[in-house]
PDB file of N, CA and C in Angstrom:
ATOM      1  N   GLY L 292     -24.308  -4.614  -7.638  1.00 70.00           N
ATOM      2  CA  GLY L 292     -25.415  -4.135  -8.406  1.00 70.00           C
ATOM      3  C   GLY L 292     -25.402  -2.636  -8.617  1.00 70.00           C
ATOM      4  N   ASP L 293     -24.331  -1.945  -8.171  1.00 77.00           N
ATOM      5  CA  ASP L 293     -24.269  -0.494  -8.330  1.00 77.00           C
ATOM      6  C   ASP L 293     -23.470  -0.069  -9.560  1.00 77.00           C
ATOM      7  N   GLY L 294     -23.011  -1.050 -10.345  1.00 77.00           N
ATOM      8  CA  GLY L 294     -22.244  -0.738 -11.540  1.00 77.00           C
ATOM      9  C   GLY L 294     -20.749  -0.573 -11.291  1.00 77.00           C
ATOM     10  N   LEU L 295     -20.326  -0.665 -10.049  1.00 80.00           N
ATOM     11  CA  LEU L 295     -18.902  -0.574  -9.705  1.00 80.00           C
ATOM     12  C   LEU L 295     -18.411  -1.932  -9.230  1.00 80.00           C
ATOM     13  N   ASN L 296     -17.411  -2.460  -9.892  1.00 83.00           N
ATOM     14  CA  ASN L 296     -16.816  -3.749  -9.519  1.00 83.00           C
ATOM     15  C   ASN L 296     -17.827  -4.889  -9.481  1.00 83.00           C
ATOM     16  N   ASP L 297     -18.780  -4.886 -10.398  1.00 89.00           N
ATOM     17  CA  ASP L 297     -19.795  -5.938 -10.450  1.00 89.00           C
ATOM     18  C   ASP L 297     -19.304  -7.186 -11.175  1.00 89.00           C
ATOM     19  N   ARG L 298     -18.202  -7.074 -11.869  1.00 93.00           N
ATOM     20  CA  ARG L 298     -17.648  -8.193 -12.628  1.00 93.00           C
ATOM     21  C   ARG L 298     -16.160  -8.294 -12.329  1.00 93.00           C
ATOM     22  N   PHE L 299     -15.635  -9.520 -12.414  1.00 93.00           N
ATOM     23  CA  PHE L 299     -14.223  -9.753 -12.136  1.00 93.00           C
ATOM     24  C   PHE L 299     -13.545 -10.362 -13.352  1.00 93.00           C
ATOM     25  N   ARG L 300     -12.462  -9.733 -13.788  1.00 92.00           N
ATOM     26  CA  ARG L 300     -11.673 -10.258 -14.903  1.00 92.00           C
ATOM     27  C   ARG L 300     -10.263  -9.695 -14.801  1.00 92.00           C
ATOM     28  N   PRO L 301      -9.302 -10.412 -15.344  1.00 90.00           N
ATOM     29  CA  PRO L 301      -7.928  -9.916 -15.319  1.00 90.00           C
ATOM     30  C   PRO L 301      -7.701  -8.855 -16.392  1.00 90.00           C
ATOM     31  N   LEU L 302      -6.788  -7.974 -16.120  1.00 87.00           N
ATOM     32  CA  LEU L 302      -6.331  -6.997 -17.115  1.00 87.00           C
ATOM     33  C   LEU L 302      -4.927  -7.406 -17.532  1.00 87.00           C
ATOM     34  N   LEU L 303      -4.738  -7.637 -18.801  1.00 85.00           N
ATOM     35  CA  LEU L 303      -3.458  -8.130 -19.290  1.00 85.00           C
ATOM     36  C   LEU L 303      -2.552  -6.988 -19.714  1.00 85.00           C
ATOM     37  N   VAL L 304      -1.363  -6.972 -19.165  1.00 87.00           N
ATOM     38  CA  VAL L 304      -0.345  -6.012 -19.562  1.00 87.00           C
ATOM     39  C   VAL L 304       0.952  -6.789 -19.726  1.00 87.00           C
ATOM     40  N   GLY L 305       1.503  -6.787 -20.912  1.00 86.00           N
ATOM     41  CA  GLY L 305       2.768  -7.461 -21.159  1.00 86.00           C
ATOM     42  C   GLY L 305       2.652  -8.941 -21.469  1.00 86.00           C
ATOM     43  N   TYR L 306       1.454  -9.432 -21.727  1.00 90.00           N
ATOM     44  CA  TYR L 306       1.260 -10.843 -22.076  1.00 90.00           C
ATOM     45  C   TYR L 306       0.704 -10.951 -23.483  1.00 90.00           C
ATOM     46  N   ARG L 307       1.072 -12.020 -24.154  1.00 90.00           N
ATOM     47  CA  ARG L 307       0.657 -12.230 -25.534  1.00 90.00           C
ATOM     48  C   ARG L 307      -0.780 -12.740 -25.635  1.00 90.00           C
ATOM     49  N   SER L 308      -1.105 -13.758 -24.827  1.00 91.00           N
ATOM     50  CA  SER L 308      -2.449 -14.338 -24.924  1.00 91.00           C
ATOM     51  C   SER L 308      -2.821 -15.049 -23.630  1.00 91.00           C
ATOM     52  N   VAL L 309      -4.105 -15.401 -23.545  1.00 93.00           N
ATOM     53  CA  VAL L 309      -4.657 -16.117 -22.388  1.00 93.00           C
ATOM     54  C   VAL L 309      -4.985 -17.539 -22.810  1.00 93.00           C
ATOM     55  N   ARG L 310      -4.544 -18.498 -22.034  1.00 96.00           N
ATOM     56  CA  ARG L 310      -4.906 -19.901 -22.274  1.00 96.00           C
ATOM     57  C   ARG L 310      -6.226 -20.216 -21.566  1.00 96.00           C
ATOM     58  N   TYR L 311      -6.394 -19.703 -20.330  1.00 97.00           N
ATOM     59  CA  TYR L 311      -7.629 -19.919 -19.579  1.00 97.00           C
ATOM     60  C   TYR L 311      -7.699 -18.957 -18.406  1.00 97.00           C
ATOM     61  N   PHE L 312      -8.916 -18.718 -17.952  1.00 97.00           N
ATOM     62  CA  PHE L 312      -9.186 -17.966 -16.727  1.00 97.00           C
ATOM     63  C   PHE L 312     -10.276 -18.745 -16.009  1.00 97.00           C
ATOM     64  N   ARG L 313      -9.985 -19.216 -14.786  1.00 98.00           N
ATOM     65  CA  ARG L 313     -10.921 -20.058 -14.040  1.00 98.00           C
ATOM     66  C   ARG L 313     -11.096 -19.545 -12.625  1.00 98.00           C
ATOM     67  N   ILE L 314     -12.300 -19.734 -12.104  1.00 98.00           N
ATOM     68  CA  ILE L 314     -12.612 -19.356 -10.727  1.00 98.00           C
ATOM     69  C   ILE L 314     -13.227 -20.560 -10.032  1.00 98.00           C
ATOM     70  N   TYR L 315     -12.766 -20.816  -8.797  1.00 98.00           N
ATOM     71  CA  TYR L 315     -13.220 -21.961  -8.009  1.00 98.00           C
ATOM     72  C   TYR L 315     -13.752 -21.493  -6.661  1.00 98.00           C
ATOM     73  N   ASN L 316     -14.708 -22.266  -6.124  1.00 97.00           N
ATOM     74  CA  ASN L 316     -15.181 -21.978  -4.770  1.00 97.00           C
ATOM     75  C   ASN L 316     -14.258 -22.675  -3.763  1.00 97.00           C
ATOM     76  N   ARG L 317     -14.568 -22.567  -2.492  1.00 95.00           N
ATOM     77  CA  ARG L 317     -13.689 -23.123  -1.455  1.00 95.00           C
ATOM     78  C   ARG L 317     -13.644 -24.642  -1.451  1.00 95.00           C
ATOM     79  N   TYR L 318     -14.579 -25.281  -2.142  1.00 96.00           N
ATOM     80  CA  TYR L 318     -14.600 -26.732  -2.234  1.00 96.00           C
ATOM     81  C   TYR L 318     -13.888 -27.244  -3.488  1.00 96.00           C
ATOM     82  N   GLY L 319     -13.360 -26.332  -4.290  1.00 96.00           N
ATOM     83  CA  GLY L 319     -12.660 -26.709  -5.510  1.00 96.00           C
ATOM     84  C   GLY L 319     -13.559 -26.871  -6.714  1.00 96.00           C
ATOM     85  N   GLN L 320     -14.826 -26.519  -6.582  1.00 97.00           N
ATOM     86  CA  GLN L 320     -15.763 -26.606  -7.706  1.00 97.00           C
ATOM     87  C   GLN L 320     -15.548 -25.412  -8.623  1.00 97.00           C
ATOM     88  N   GLU L 321     -15.434 -25.674  -9.902  1.00 98.00           N
ATOM     89  CA  GLU L 321     -15.225 -24.604 -10.870  1.00 98.00           C
ATOM     90  C   GLU L 321     -16.508 -23.799 -11.048  1.00 98.00           C
ATOM     91  N   MET L 322     -16.436 -22.501 -10.775  1.00 98.00           N
ATOM     92  CA  MET L 322     -17.591 -21.604 -10.874  1.00 98.00           C
ATOM     93  C   MET L 322     -17.653 -20.899 -12.228  1.00 98.00           C
ATOM     94  N   PHE L 323     -16.480 -20.714 -12.839  1.00 97.00           N
ATOM     95  CA  PHE L 323     -16.404 -19.937 -14.083  1.00 97.00           C
ATOM     96  C   PHE L 323     -15.150 -20.356 -14.826  1.00 97.00           C
ATOM     97  N   SER L 324     -15.240 -20.421 -16.137  1.00 97.00           N
ATOM     98  CA  SER L 324     -14.084 -20.733 -16.964  1.00 97.00           C
ATOM     99  C   SER L 324     -14.256 -20.096 -18.334  1.00 97.00           C
ATOM    100  N   THR L 325     -13.168 -19.557 -18.856  1.00 96.00           N
ATOM    101  CA  THR L 325     -13.200 -18.974 -20.194  1.00 96.00           C
ATOM    102  C   THR L 325     -11.794 -18.951 -20.787  1.00 96.00           C
ATOM    103  N   THR L 326     -11.744 -18.875 -22.090  1.00 94.00           N
ATOM    104  CA  THR L 326     -10.490 -18.633 -22.794  1.00 94.00           C
ATOM    105  C   THR L 326     -10.553 -17.275 -23.497  1.00 94.00           C
ATOM    106  N   ASP L 327     -11.670 -16.602 -23.359  1.00 92.00           N
ATOM    107  CA  ASP L 327     -11.909 -15.292 -23.977  1.00 92.00           C
ATOM    108  C   ASP L 327     -11.749 -14.211 -22.911  1.00 92.00           C
ATOM    109  N   ILE L 328     -10.685 -13.446 -22.984  1.00 87.00           N
ATOM    110  CA  ILE L 328     -10.366 -12.459 -21.949  1.00 87.00           C
ATOM    111  C   ILE L 328     -11.394 -11.334 -21.868  1.00 87.00           C
ATOM    112  N   SER L 329     -12.249 -11.199 -22.863  1.00 90.00           N
ATOM    113  CA  SER L 329     -13.276 -10.163 -22.791  1.00 90.00           C
ATOM    114  C   SER L 329     -14.439 -10.584 -21.891  1.00 90.00           C
ATOM    115  N   GLN L 330     -14.501 -11.865 -21.520  1.00 94.00           N
ATOM    116  CA  GLN L 330     -15.555 -12.341 -20.619  1.00 94.00           C
ATOM    117  C   GLN L 330     -15.123 -12.148 -19.167  1.00 94.00           C
ATOM    118  N   SER L 331     -16.102 -11.962 -18.294  1.00 95.00           N
ATOM    119  CA  SER L 331     -15.803 -11.745 -16.880  1.00 95.00           C
ATOM    120  C   SER L 331     -16.823 -12.477 -16.019  1.00 95.00           C
ATOM    121  N   TRP L 332     -16.456 -12.704 -14.757  1.00 96.00           N
ATOM    122  CA  TRP L 332     -17.331 -13.410 -13.818  1.00 96.00           C
ATOM    123  C   TRP L 332     -18.192 -12.410 -13.065  1.00 96.00           C
ATOM    124  N   ASP L 333     -19.489 -12.707 -12.969  1.00 95.00           N
ATOM    125  CA  ASP L 333     -20.431 -11.807 -12.306  1.00 95.00           C
ATOM    126  C   ASP L 333     -20.894 -12.324 -10.942  1.00 95.00           C
ATOM    127  N   GLY L 334     -20.208 -13.342 -10.402  1.00 95.00           N
ATOM    128  CA  GLY L 334     -20.578 -13.875  -9.096  1.00 95.00           C
ATOM    129  C   GLY L 334     -21.707 -14.896  -9.154  1.00 95.00           C
ATOM    130  N   ARG L 335     -21.977 -15.423 -10.343  1.00 96.00           N
ATOM    131  CA  ARG L 335     -23.045 -16.414 -10.512  1.00 96.00           C
ATOM    132  C   ARG L 335     -22.467 -17.738 -10.996  1.00 96.00           C
ATOM    133  N   PHE L 336     -23.184 -18.807 -10.700  1.00 97.00           N
ATOM    134  CA  PHE L 336     -22.872 -20.127 -11.224  1.00 97.00           C
ATOM    135  C   PHE L 336     -24.191 -20.751 -11.657  1.00 97.00           C
ATOM    136  N   ASN L 337     -24.269 -21.134 -12.920  1.00 96.00           N
ATOM    137  CA  ASN L 337     -25.520 -21.664 -13.501  1.00 96.00           C
ATOM    138  C   ASN L 337     -26.686 -20.711 -13.267  1.00 96.00           C
ATOM    139  N   GLY L 338     -26.419 -19.414 -13.365  1.00 94.00           N
ATOM    140  CA  GLY L 338     -27.462 -18.403 -13.229  1.00 94.00           C
ATOM    141  C   GLY L 338     -27.835 -18.040 -11.805  1.00 94.00           C
ATOM    142  N   GLN L 339     -27.257 -18.732 -10.822  1.00 96.00           N
ATOM    143  CA  GLN L 339     -27.587 -18.489  -9.419  1.00 96.00           C
ATOM    144  C   GLN L 339     -26.499 -17.662  -8.740  1.00 96.00           C
ATOM    145  N   LEU L 340     -26.918 -16.634  -8.000  1.00 94.00           N
ATOM    146  CA  LEU L 340     -25.956 -15.846  -7.228  1.00 94.00           C
ATOM    147  C   LEU L 340     -25.250 -16.749  -6.232  1.00 94.00           C
ATOM    148  N   GLN L 341     -23.960 -16.586  -6.096  1.00 96.00           N
ATOM    149  CA  GLN L 341     -23.179 -17.410  -5.187  1.00 96.00           C
ATOM    150  C   GLN L 341     -23.020 -16.744  -3.826  1.00 96.00           C
ATOM    151  N   GLU L 342     -22.639 -17.553  -2.846  1.00 95.00           N
ATOM    152  CA  GLU L 342     -22.488 -17.076  -1.481  1.00 95.00           C
ATOM    153  C   GLU L 342     -21.373 -16.052  -1.372  1.00 95.00           C
ATOM    154  N   ILE L 343     -21.528 -15.136  -0.433  1.00 95.00           N
ATOM    155  CA  ILE L 343     -20.452 -14.211  -0.094  1.00 95.00           C
ATOM    156  C   ILE L 343     -19.303 -15.038   0.436  1.00 95.00           C
ATOM    157  N   GLY L 344     -18.095 -14.708   0.019  1.00 96.00           N
ATOM    158  CA  GLY L 344     -16.931 -15.451   0.497  1.00 96.00           C
ATOM    159  C   GLY L 344     -15.743 -15.288  -0.420  1.00 96.00           C
ATOM    160  N   VAL L 345     -14.739 -16.107  -0.165  1.00 98.00           N
ATOM    161  CA  VAL L 345     -13.496 -16.057  -0.926  1.00 98.00           C
ATOM    162  C   VAL L 345     -13.546 -17.107  -2.028  1.00 98.00           C
ATOM    163  N   TYR L 346     -13.159 -16.699  -3.218  1.00 98.00           N
ATOM    164  CA  TYR L 346     -13.081 -17.573  -4.383  1.00 98.00           C
ATOM    165  C   TYR L 346     -11.660 -17.493  -4.918  1.00 98.00           C
ATOM    166  N   TYR L 347     -11.217 -18.570  -5.532  1.00 98.00           N
ATOM    167  CA  TYR L 347      -9.841 -18.669  -5.995  1.00 98.00           C
ATOM    168  C   TYR L 347      -9.805 -18.666  -7.510  1.00 98.00           C
ATOM    169  N   TRP L 348      -8.813 -17.989  -8.075  1.00 98.00           N
ATOM    170  CA  TRP L 348      -8.718 -17.908  -9.525  1.00 98.00           C
ATOM    171  C   TRP L 348      -7.365 -18.407 -10.003  1.00 98.00           C
ATOM    172  N   MET L 349      -7.362 -18.901 -11.232  1.00 98.00           N
ATOM    173  CA  MET L 349      -6.138 -19.317 -11.923  1.00 98.00           C
ATOM    174  C   MET L 349      -6.181 -18.721 -13.318  1.00 98.00           C
ATOM    175  N   LEU L 350      -5.050 -18.239 -13.747  1.00 97.00           N
ATOM    176  CA  LEU L 350      -4.949 -17.583 -15.043  1.00 97.00           C
ATOM    177  C   LEU L 350      -3.750 -18.156 -15.777  1.00 97.00           C
ATOM    178  N   GLY L 351      -4.003 -18.855 -16.872  1.00 97.00           N
ATOM    179  CA  GLY L 351      -2.935 -19.384 -17.715  1.00 97.00           C
ATOM    180  C   GLY L 351      -2.653 -18.405 -18.830  1.00 97.00           C
ATOM    181  N   LEU L 352      -1.391 -18.007 -18.943  1.00 95.00           N
ATOM    182  CA  LEU L 352      -0.994 -16.970 -19.897  1.00 95.00           C
ATOM    183  C   LEU L 352       0.193 -17.406 -20.744  1.00 95.00           C
ATOM    184  N   VAL L 353       0.364 -16.735 -21.857  1.00 95.00           N
ATOM    185  CA  VAL L 353       1.579 -16.840 -22.653  1.00 95.00           C
ATOM    186  C   VAL L 353       2.212 -15.454 -22.626  1.00 95.00           C
ATOM    187  N   ASP L 354       3.467 -15.389 -22.150  1.00 92.00           N
ATOM    188  CA  ASP L 354       4.112 -14.074 -22.061  1.00 92.00           C
ATOM    189  C   ASP L 354       4.621 -13.627 -23.425  1.00 92.00           C
ATOM    190  N   ARG L 355       5.197 -12.467 -23.472  1.00 91.00           N
ATOM    191  CA  ARG L 355       5.618 -11.892 -24.758  1.00 91.00           C
ATOM    192  C   ARG L 355       6.764 -12.658 -25.409  1.00 91.00           C
ATOM    193  N   PHE L 356       7.410 -13.570 -24.643  1.00 93.00           N
ATOM    194  CA  PHE L 356       8.491 -14.387 -25.183  1.00 93.00           C
ATOM    195  C   PHE L 356       8.018 -15.790 -25.564  1.00 93.00           C
ATOM    196  N   GLY L 357       6.715 -16.068 -25.384  1.00 94.00           N
ATOM    197  CA  GLY L 357       6.150 -17.358 -25.731  1.00 94.00           C
ATOM    198  C   GLY L 357       6.167 -18.375 -24.606  1.00 94.00           C
ATOM    199  N   LYS L 358       6.563 -17.968 -23.415  1.00 96.00           N
ATOM    200  CA  LYS L 358       6.633 -18.866 -22.264  1.00 96.00           C
ATOM    201  C   LYS L 358       5.282 -18.936 -21.557  1.00 96.00           C
ATOM    202  N   ASP L 359       4.854 -20.165 -21.216  1.00 96.00           N
ATOM    203  CA  ASP L 359       3.612 -20.346 -20.457  1.00 96.00           C
ATOM    204  C   ASP L 359       3.827 -19.935 -19.008  1.00 96.00           C
ATOM    205  N   THR L 360       2.841 -19.235 -18.463  1.00 95.00           N
ATOM    206  CA  THR L 360       2.885 -18.765 -17.088  1.00 95.00           C
ATOM    207  C   THR L 360       1.522 -19.002 -16.458  1.00 95.00           C
ATOM    208  N   VAL L 361       1.505 -19.368 -15.184  1.00 97.00           N
ATOM    209  CA  VAL L 361       0.253 -19.529 -14.452  1.00 97.00           C
ATOM    210  C   VAL L 361       0.275 -18.588 -13.261  1.00 97.00           C
ATOM    211  N   LEU L 362      -0.745 -17.749 -13.151  1.00 95.00           N
ATOM    212  CA  LEU L 362      -0.908 -16.858 -12.006  1.00 95.00           C
ATOM    213  C   LEU L 362      -2.108 -17.347 -11.204  1.00 95.00           C
ATOM    214  N   LYS L 363      -2.019 -17.205  -9.873  1.00 97.00           N
ATOM    215  CA  LYS L 363      -3.101 -17.650  -8.990  1.00 97.00           C
ATOM    216  C   LYS L 363      -3.363 -16.577  -7.951  1.00 97.00           C
ATOM    217  N   GLY L 364      -4.581 -16.550  -7.457  1.00 97.00           N
ATOM    218  CA  GLY L 364      -4.919 -15.598  -6.413  1.00 97.00           C
ATOM    219  C   GLY L 364      -6.318 -15.842  -5.895  1.00 97.00           C
ATOM    220  N   ASP L 365      -6.801 -14.889  -5.129  1.00 97.00           N
ATOM    221  CA  ASP L 365      -8.162 -15.009  -4.594  1.00 97.00           C
ATOM    222  C   ASP L 365      -8.885 -13.696  -4.753  1.00 97.00           C
ATOM    223  N   VAL L 366     -10.202 -13.801  -4.716  1.00 96.00           N
ATOM    224  CA  VAL L 366     -11.071 -12.637  -4.806  1.00 96.00           C
ATOM    225  C   VAL L 366     -12.201 -12.842  -3.804  1.00 96.00           C
ATOM    226  N   THR L 367     -12.588 -11.783  -3.123  1.00 95.00           N
ATOM    227  CA  THR L 367     -13.668 -11.871  -2.153  1.00 95.00           C
ATOM    228  C   THR L 367     -14.947 -11.324  -2.765  1.00 95.00           C
ATOM    229  N   LEU L 368     -15.973 -12.149  -2.756  1.00 95.00           N
ATOM    230  CA  LEU L 368     -17.273 -11.770  -3.281  1.00 95.00           C
ATOM    231  C   LEU L 368     -18.114 -11.171  -2.146  1.00 95.00           C
ATOM    232  N   ILE L 369     -18.512  -9.934  -2.317  1.00 91.00           N
ATOM    233  CA  ILE L 369     -19.382  -9.262  -1.342  1.00 91.00           C
ATOM    234  C   ILE L 369     -20.548  -8.642  -2.084  1.00 91.00           C
ATOM    235  N   ARG L 370     -21.598  -8.349  -1.381  1.00 79.00           N
ATOM    236  CA  ARG L 370     -22.774  -7.711  -2.009  1.00 79.00           C
ATOM    237  C   ARG L 370     -23.170  -6.493  -1.203  1.00 79.00           C
TER     238      ARG L 370
END
């Protein structure tokens, strides 16, 4: 809520386009999904603030050569 790191989104460098960006909780429930890279996750699901903890993300991309690539990782939500 301080305006620093309040939203989470990937920064694309060297990729042609995004197929999807998804965030899941520890139970595998999808918290956020978009195909528009200008959108970002604010730590909410259905308007409700989510618990502090680790969330997992998947990013489907098309590289500059037209090859599909999937990147995965985690992000820790703190307040």
